Amino acid sequence: MNRNGRPSGRTARVFGMTAAIGILAFAARGEVQVGQALPDLKAAGLEGRLPDVVGRVVLVDLWASWCAPCRKSFPFLDTLQRDFGPKGFVVLGVNLDDEAEDMRRFLEANPVAFAVVRDASKQYVERLGIDRMPTSLLVDRKGVVRFIHAGFHEGKTETVLRSEIARLLEEP
Amino acid sequence: MCTTQGPRRVAAALLAVAAWAVLSGCATVKPWERGTLARYGMRPDRDPLEDSLSEHIYFTREAAAGGRGVGGGGCGCN
């Protein structure tokens, strides 16, 4: 502070640098936003067989077997795959369990028609930067994230996702 | 000439170091790291007998019951 009670040049510089570091740290979080391209799935080192997603509308669902709403969403995701699959739609489940065995056991008890891969290193989810489980990213035919849905609420989530998928499938 | 600048700077530096030491202990548990928190053993209501006894004690002292549950499970999902 100087005699007038205003910040001195040095104080202002310190504040400026702190703010710049904060902004850079915020920008470096790597959170994927609507309108951005979905990070490359093939380069993410995901375990399992990736489905063909080129030119298709894709719902990337991040889930874990210990997450109750994720488990609840599975029958609905399976229905989505069956209903919209023939029109060029793909559901891709990305599992985030620490143990592969937990995922395997869950899928054995709850078999689904859609593809499931595992992000063992958690690098892909770190890049996506989600803040809730489950989170679904709806990607258009060009590979751009168009809609992000966090959590699963029966009825509400189902209506919203169905209408968004139908809208994206109509796009060329 | 101000003679209090030196001690002030030392105090400010010590405060900054103390703040750094305390704040660096804080860590955010990311949503996909909550598997352990979601285990059955982490639930406060895992033992029905203990739960009913606690509830009885709470009711007799507070003249109120319930309001302990939290939706979404231990993982903090939804």
mmCIF file of N, CA and C in Angstrom, chain B residues 2-72:
data_model
loop_
_atom_site.group_PDB
_atom_site.id
_atom_site.type_symbol
_atom_site.label_atom_id
_atom_site.label_comp_id
_atom_site.label_asym_id
_atom_site.label_seq_id
_atom_site.Cartn_x
_atom_site.Cartn_y
_atom_site.Cartn_z
ATOM 1 N N CYS B 2 11.060 3.483 8.297
ATOM 2 C CA CYS B 2 10.185 2.621 9.076
ATOM 3 C C CYS B 2 10.973 1.420 9.587
ATOM 4 N N THR B 3 10.966 1.234 10.886
ATOM 5 C CA THR B 3 11.772 0.149 11.461
ATOM 6 C C THR B 3 10.974 -1.140 11.652
ATOM 7 N N THR B 4 9.649 -1.074 11.407
ATOM 8 C CA THR B 4 8.817 -2.270 11.638
ATOM 9 C C THR B 4 8.696 -3.158 10.393
ATOM 10 N N GLN B 5 9.285 -2.718 9.269
ATOM 11 C CA GLN B 5 9.156 -3.465 8.004
ATOM 12 C C GLN B 5 9.734 -4.881 8.090
ATOM 13 N N GLY B 6 10.936 -4.993 8.711
ATOM 14 C CA GLY B 6 11.608 -6.296 8.782
ATOM 15 C C GLY B 6 10.785 -7.353 9.490
ATOM 16 N N PRO B 7 10.405 -7.127 10.762
ATOM 17 C CA PRO B 7 9.585 -8.113 11.478
ATOM 18 C C PRO B 7 8.272 -8.421 10.773
ATOM 19 N N ARG B 8 7.694 -7.384 10.152
ATOM 20 C CA ARG B 8 6.424 -7.598 9.441
ATOM 21 C C ARG B 8 6.611 -8.567 8.288
ATOM 22 N N ARG B 9 7.725 -8.358 7.574
ATOM 23 C CA ARG B 9 7.991 -9.238 6.430
ATOM 24 C C ARG B 9 8.213 -10.666 6.887
ATOM 25 N N VAL B 10 8.955 -10.793 7.993
ATOM 26 C CA VAL B 10 9.212 -12.138 8.536
ATOM 27 C C VAL B 10 7.893 -12.786 8.947
ATOM 28 N N ALA B 11 7.032 -11.996 9.621
ATOM 29 C CA ALA B 11 5.735 -12.520 10.057
ATOM 30 C C ALA B 11 4.890 -12.927 8.860
ATOM 31 N N ALA B 12 4.926 -12.074 7.809
ATOM 32 C CA ALA B 12 4.139 -12.384 6.606
ATOM 33 C C ALA B 12 4.647 -13.660 5.942
ATOM 34 N N ALA B 13 5.996 -13.795 5.902
ATOM 35 C CA ALA B 13 6.582 -14.999 5.293
ATOM 36 C C ALA B 13 6.216 -16.239 6.092
ATOM 37 N N LEU B 14 6.286 -16.133 7.443
ATOM 38 C CA LEU B 14 5.923 -17.268 8.295
ATOM 39 C C LEU B 14 4.453 -17.657 8.111
ATOM 40 N N LEU B 15 3.613 -16.616 8.017
ATOM 41 C CA LEU B 15 2.177 -16.854 7.810
ATOM 42 C C LEU B 15 1.942 -17.569 6.478
ATOM 43 N N ALA B 16 2.665 -17.112 5.445
ATOM 44 C CA ALA B 16 2.516 -17.733 4.124
ATOM 45 C C ALA B 16 2.952 -19.191 4.159
ATOM 46 N N VAL B 17 4.069 -19.450 4.843
ATOM 47 C CA VAL B 17 4.564 -20.835 4.936
ATOM 48 C C VAL B 17 3.567 -21.704 5.707
ATOM 49 N N ALA B 18 3.024 -21.139 6.816
ATOM 50 C CA ALA B 18 2.051 -21.898 7.619
ATOM 51 C C ALA B 18 0.800 -22.186 6.798
ATOM 52 N N ALA B 19 0.331 -21.169 6.042
ATOM 53 C CA ALA B 19 -0.867 -21.350 5.204
ATOM 54 C C ALA B 19 -0.618 -22.403 4.145
ATOM 55 N N TRP B 20 0.568 -22.362 3.535
ATOM 56 C CA TRP B 20 0.904 -23.339 2.495
ATOM 57 C C TRP B 20 0.919 -24.754 3.083
ATOM 58 N N ALA B 21 1.524 -24.869 4.298
ATOM 59 C CA ALA B 21 1.629 -26.188 4.930
ATOM 60 C C ALA B 21 0.250 -26.748 5.264
ATOM 61 N N VAL B 22 -0.644 -25.868 5.743
ATOM 62 C CA VAL B 22 -1.987 -26.329 6.131
ATOM 63 C C VAL B 22 -2.829 -26.633 4.891
ATOM 64 N N LEU B 23 -2.806 -25.702 3.917
ATOM 65 C CA LEU B 23 -3.669 -25.855 2.746
ATOM 66 C C LEU B 23 -3.238 -26.995 1.837
ATOM 67 N N SER B 24 -1.938 -27.304 1.848
ATOM 68 C CA SER B 24 -1.474 -28.390 0.974
ATOM 69 C C SER B 24 -1.972 -29.745 1.472
ATOM 70 N N GLY B 25 -2.480 -29.785 2.714
ATOM 71 C CA GLY B 25 -3.038 -31.033 3.236
ATOM 72 C C GLY B 25 -4.437 -31.294 2.733
ATOM 73 N N CYS B 26 -5.065 -30.270 2.127
ATOM 74 C CA CYS B 26 -6.428 -30.442 1.619
ATOM 75 C C CYS B 26 -6.380 -31.142 0.264
ATOM 76 N N ALA B 27 -7.241 -32.097 0.071
ATOM 77 C CA ALA B 27 -7.306 -32.777 -1.220
ATOM 78 C C ALA B 27 -8.762 -33.015 -1.574
ATOM 79 N N THR B 28 -9.078 -32.827 -2.831
ATOM 80 C CA THR B 28 -10.433 -33.080 -3.294
ATOM 81 C C THR B 28 -10.537 -34.520 -3.764
ATOM 82 N N VAL B 29 -11.507 -35.231 -3.226
ATOM 83 C CA VAL B 29 -11.742 -36.599 -3.692
ATOM 84 C C VAL B 29 -12.584 -36.499 -4.964
ATOM 85 N N LYS B 30 -12.036 -36.984 -6.045
ATOM 86 C CA LYS B 30 -12.741 -36.863 -7.317
ATOM 87 C C LYS B 30 -13.896 -37.865 -7.376
ATOM 88 N N PRO B 31 -14.908 -37.560 -8.200
ATOM 89 C CA PRO B 31 -16.097 -38.428 -8.215
ATOM 90 C C PRO B 31 -15.778 -39.897 -8.465
ATOM 91 N N TRP B 32 -14.770 -40.173 -9.285
ATOM 92 C CA TRP B 32 -14.458 -41.573 -9.622
ATOM 93 C C TRP B 32 -13.545 -42.230 -8.575
ATOM 94 N N GLU B 33 -13.202 -41.476 -7.529
ATOM 95 C CA GLU B 33 -12.353 -42.042 -6.477
ATOM 96 C C GLU B 33 -13.150 -42.387 -5.215
ATOM 97 N N ARG B 34 -14.481 -42.406 -5.347
ATOM 98 C CA ARG B 34 -15.322 -42.580 -4.154
ATOM 99 C C ARG B 34 -15.807 -44.012 -3.962
ATOM 100 N N GLY B 35 -15.145 -44.944 -4.629
ATOM 101 C CA GLY B 35 -15.549 -46.350 -4.508
ATOM 102 C C GLY B 35 -15.477 -46.846 -3.076
ATOM 103 N N THR B 36 -14.436 -46.479 -2.372
ATOM 104 C CA THR B 36 -14.277 -46.924 -0.980
ATOM 105 C C THR B 36 -15.355 -46.312 -0.093
ATOM 106 N N LEU B 37 -15.670 -45.044 -0.351
ATOM 107 C CA LEU B 37 -16.702 -44.375 0.448
ATOM 108 C C LEU B 37 -18.077 -45.006 0.229
ATOM 109 N N ALA B 38 -18.259 -45.641 -0.918
ATOM 110 C CA ALA B 38 -19.561 -46.221 -1.246
ATOM 111 C C ALA B 38 -19.730 -47.629 -0.685
ATOM 112 N N ARG B 39 -18.684 -48.178 -0.059
ATOM 113 C CA ARG B 39 -18.785 -49.535 0.482
ATOM 114 C C ARG B 39 -19.792 -49.601 1.619
ATOM 115 N N TYR B 40 -20.349 -50.783 1.798
ATOM 116 C CA TYR B 40 -21.380 -50.963 2.821
ATOM 117 C C TYR B 40 -20.852 -50.608 4.213
ATOM 118 N N GLY B 41 -19.611 -50.957 4.473
ATOM 119 C CA GLY B 41 -19.020 -50.691 5.788
ATOM 120 C C GLY B 41 -18.885 -49.218 6.119
ATOM 121 N N MET B 42 -18.984 -48.365 5.133
ATOM 122 C CA MET B 42 -18.870 -46.921 5.355
ATOM 123 C C MET B 42 -20.221 -46.277 5.665
ATOM 124 N N ARG B 43 -21.282 -47.063 5.578
ATOM 125 C CA ARG B 43 -22.617 -46.495 5.825
ATOM 126 C C ARG B 43 -22.840 -46.291 7.318
ATOM 127 N N PRO B 44 -23.391 -45.164 7.723
ATOM 128 C CA PRO B 44 -23.651 -44.947 9.154
ATOM 129 C C PRO B 44 -24.766 -45.863 9.672
ATOM 130 N N ASP B 45 -25.620 -46.379 8.797
ATOM 131 C CA ASP B 45 -26.741 -47.213 9.234
ATOM 132 C C ASP B 45 -26.502 -48.699 8.930
ATOM 133 N N ARG B 46 -25.221 -49.110 8.935
ATOM 134 C CA ARG B 46 -24.911 -50.494 8.566
ATOM 135 C C ARG B 46 -25.320 -51.507 9.638
ATOM 136 N N ASP B 47 -25.436 -51.044 10.902
ATOM 137 C CA ASP B 47 -25.816 -51.949 11.986
ATOM 138 C C ASP B 47 -27.204 -51.551 12.489
ATOM 139 N N PRO B 48 -28.255 -52.322 12.189
ATOM 140 C CA PRO B 48 -29.626 -51.936 12.567
ATOM 141 C C PRO B 48 -29.803 -51.772 14.081
ATOM 142 N N LEU B 49 -29.150 -52.658 14.887
ATOM 143 C CA LEU B 49 -29.300 -52.584 16.347
ATOM 144 C C LEU B 49 -28.689 -51.286 16.885
ATOM 145 N N GLU B 50 -27.472 -51.021 16.473
ATOM 146 C CA GLU B 50 -26.805 -49.797 16.919
ATOM 147 C C GLU B 50 -27.580 -48.565 16.459
ATOM 148 N N ASP B 51 -28.115 -48.671 15.270
ATOM 149 C CA ASP B 51 -28.871 -47.562 14.700
ATOM 150 C C ASP B 51 -30.119 -47.272 15.534
ATOM 151 N N SER B 52 -30.832 -48.349 15.941
ATOM 152 C CA SER B 52 -32.060 -48.143 16.716
ATOM 153 C C SER B 52 -31.732 -47.604 18.112
ATOM 154 N N LEU B 53 -30.621 -48.074 18.690
ATOM 155 C CA LEU B 53 -30.217 -47.571 20.010
ATOM 156 C C LEU B 53 -29.838 -46.089 19.933
ATOM 157 N N SER B 54 -29.087 -45.742 18.934
ATOM 158 C CA SER B 54 -28.680 -44.338 18.754
ATOM 159 C C SER B 54 -29.902 -43.456 18.534
ATOM 160 N N GLU B 55 -30.807 -43.975 17.736
ATOM 161 C CA GLU B 55 -32.023 -43.218 17.435
ATOM 162 C C GLU B 55 -32.843 -43.003 18.713
ATOM 163 N N HIS B 56 -32.895 -44.052 19.565
ATOM 164 C CA HIS B 56 -33.637 -43.956 20.836
ATOM 165 C C HIS B 56 -33.007 -42.886 21.749
ATOM 166 N N ILE B 57 -31.684 -42.926 21.845
ATOM 167 C CA ILE B 57 -30.977 -41.942 22.677
ATOM 168 C C ILE B 57 -31.215 -40.530 22.144
ATOM 169 N N TYR B 58 -31.102 -40.401 20.857
ATOM 170 C CA TYR B 58 -31.292 -39.089 20.225
ATOM 171 C C TYR B 58 -32.707 -38.580 20.492
ATOM 172 N N PHE B 59 -33.700 -39.496 20.371
ATOM 173 C CA PHE B 59 -35.097 -39.093 20.549
ATOM 174 C C PHE B 59 -35.374 -38.653 21.987
ATOM 175 N N THR B 60 -34.827 -39.426 22.964
ATOM 176 C CA THR B 60 -35.090 -39.093 24.369
ATOM 177 C C THR B 60 -34.417 -37.784 24.781
ATOM 178 N N ARG B 61 -33.322 -37.449 24.156
ATOM 179 C CA ARG B 61 -32.609 -36.211 24.511
ATOM 180 C C ARG B 61 -33.132 -35.002 23.752
ATOM 181 N N GLU B 62 -33.491 -35.221 22.509
ATOM 182 C CA GLU B 62 -33.842 -34.088 21.647
ATOM 183 C C GLU B 62 -35.341 -33.948 21.406
ATOM 184 N N ALA B 63 -36.108 -34.965 21.788
ATOM 185 C CA ALA B 63 -37.544 -34.989 21.495
ATOM 186 C C ALA B 63 -37.786 -34.862 20.002
ATOM 187 N N ALA B 64 -36.888 -35.435 19.244
ATOM 188 C CA ALA B 64 -37.025 -35.420 17.787
ATOM 189 C C ALA B 64 -36.383 -36.686 17.237
ATOM 190 N N ALA B 65 -36.822 -37.088 16.093
ATOM 191 C CA ALA B 65 -36.276 -38.306 15.501
ATOM 192 C C ALA B 65 -36.130 -38.134 13.992
ATOM 193 N N GLY B 66 -35.271 -38.984 13.420
ATOM 194 C CA GLY B 66 -35.122 -39.009 11.961
ATOM 195 C C GLY B 66 -34.238 -37.888 11.439
ATOM 196 N N GLY B 67 -34.300 -37.713 10.144
ATOM 197 C CA GLY B 67 -33.532 -36.652 9.497
ATOM 198 C C GLY B 67 -32.053 -36.947 9.373
ATOM 199 N N ARG B 68 -31.694 -38.214 9.428
ATOM 200 C CA ARG B 68 -30.266 -38.559 9.355
ATOM 201 C C ARG B 68 -29.853 -39.029 7.968
ATOM 202 N N GLY B 69 -30.799 -39.490 7.239
ATOM 203 C CA GLY B 69 -30.483 -40.089 5.931
ATOM 204 C C GLY B 69 -30.062 -39.057 4.906
ATOM 205 N N VAL B 70 -29.208 -39.488 4.013
ATOM 206 C CA VAL B 70 -28.775 -38.643 2.897
ATOM 207 C C VAL B 70 -28.950 -39.454 1.621
ATOM 208 N N GLY B 71 -29.563 -38.861 0.638
ATOM 209 C CA GLY B 71 -29.812 -39.572 -0.607
ATOM 210 C C GLY B 71 -28.564 -39.748 -1.439
ATOM 211 N N GLY B 72 -28.575 -40.739 -2.308
ATOM 212 C CA GLY B 72 -27.497 -40.907 -3.281
ATOM 213 C C GLY B 72 -26.404 -41.861 -2.869
#
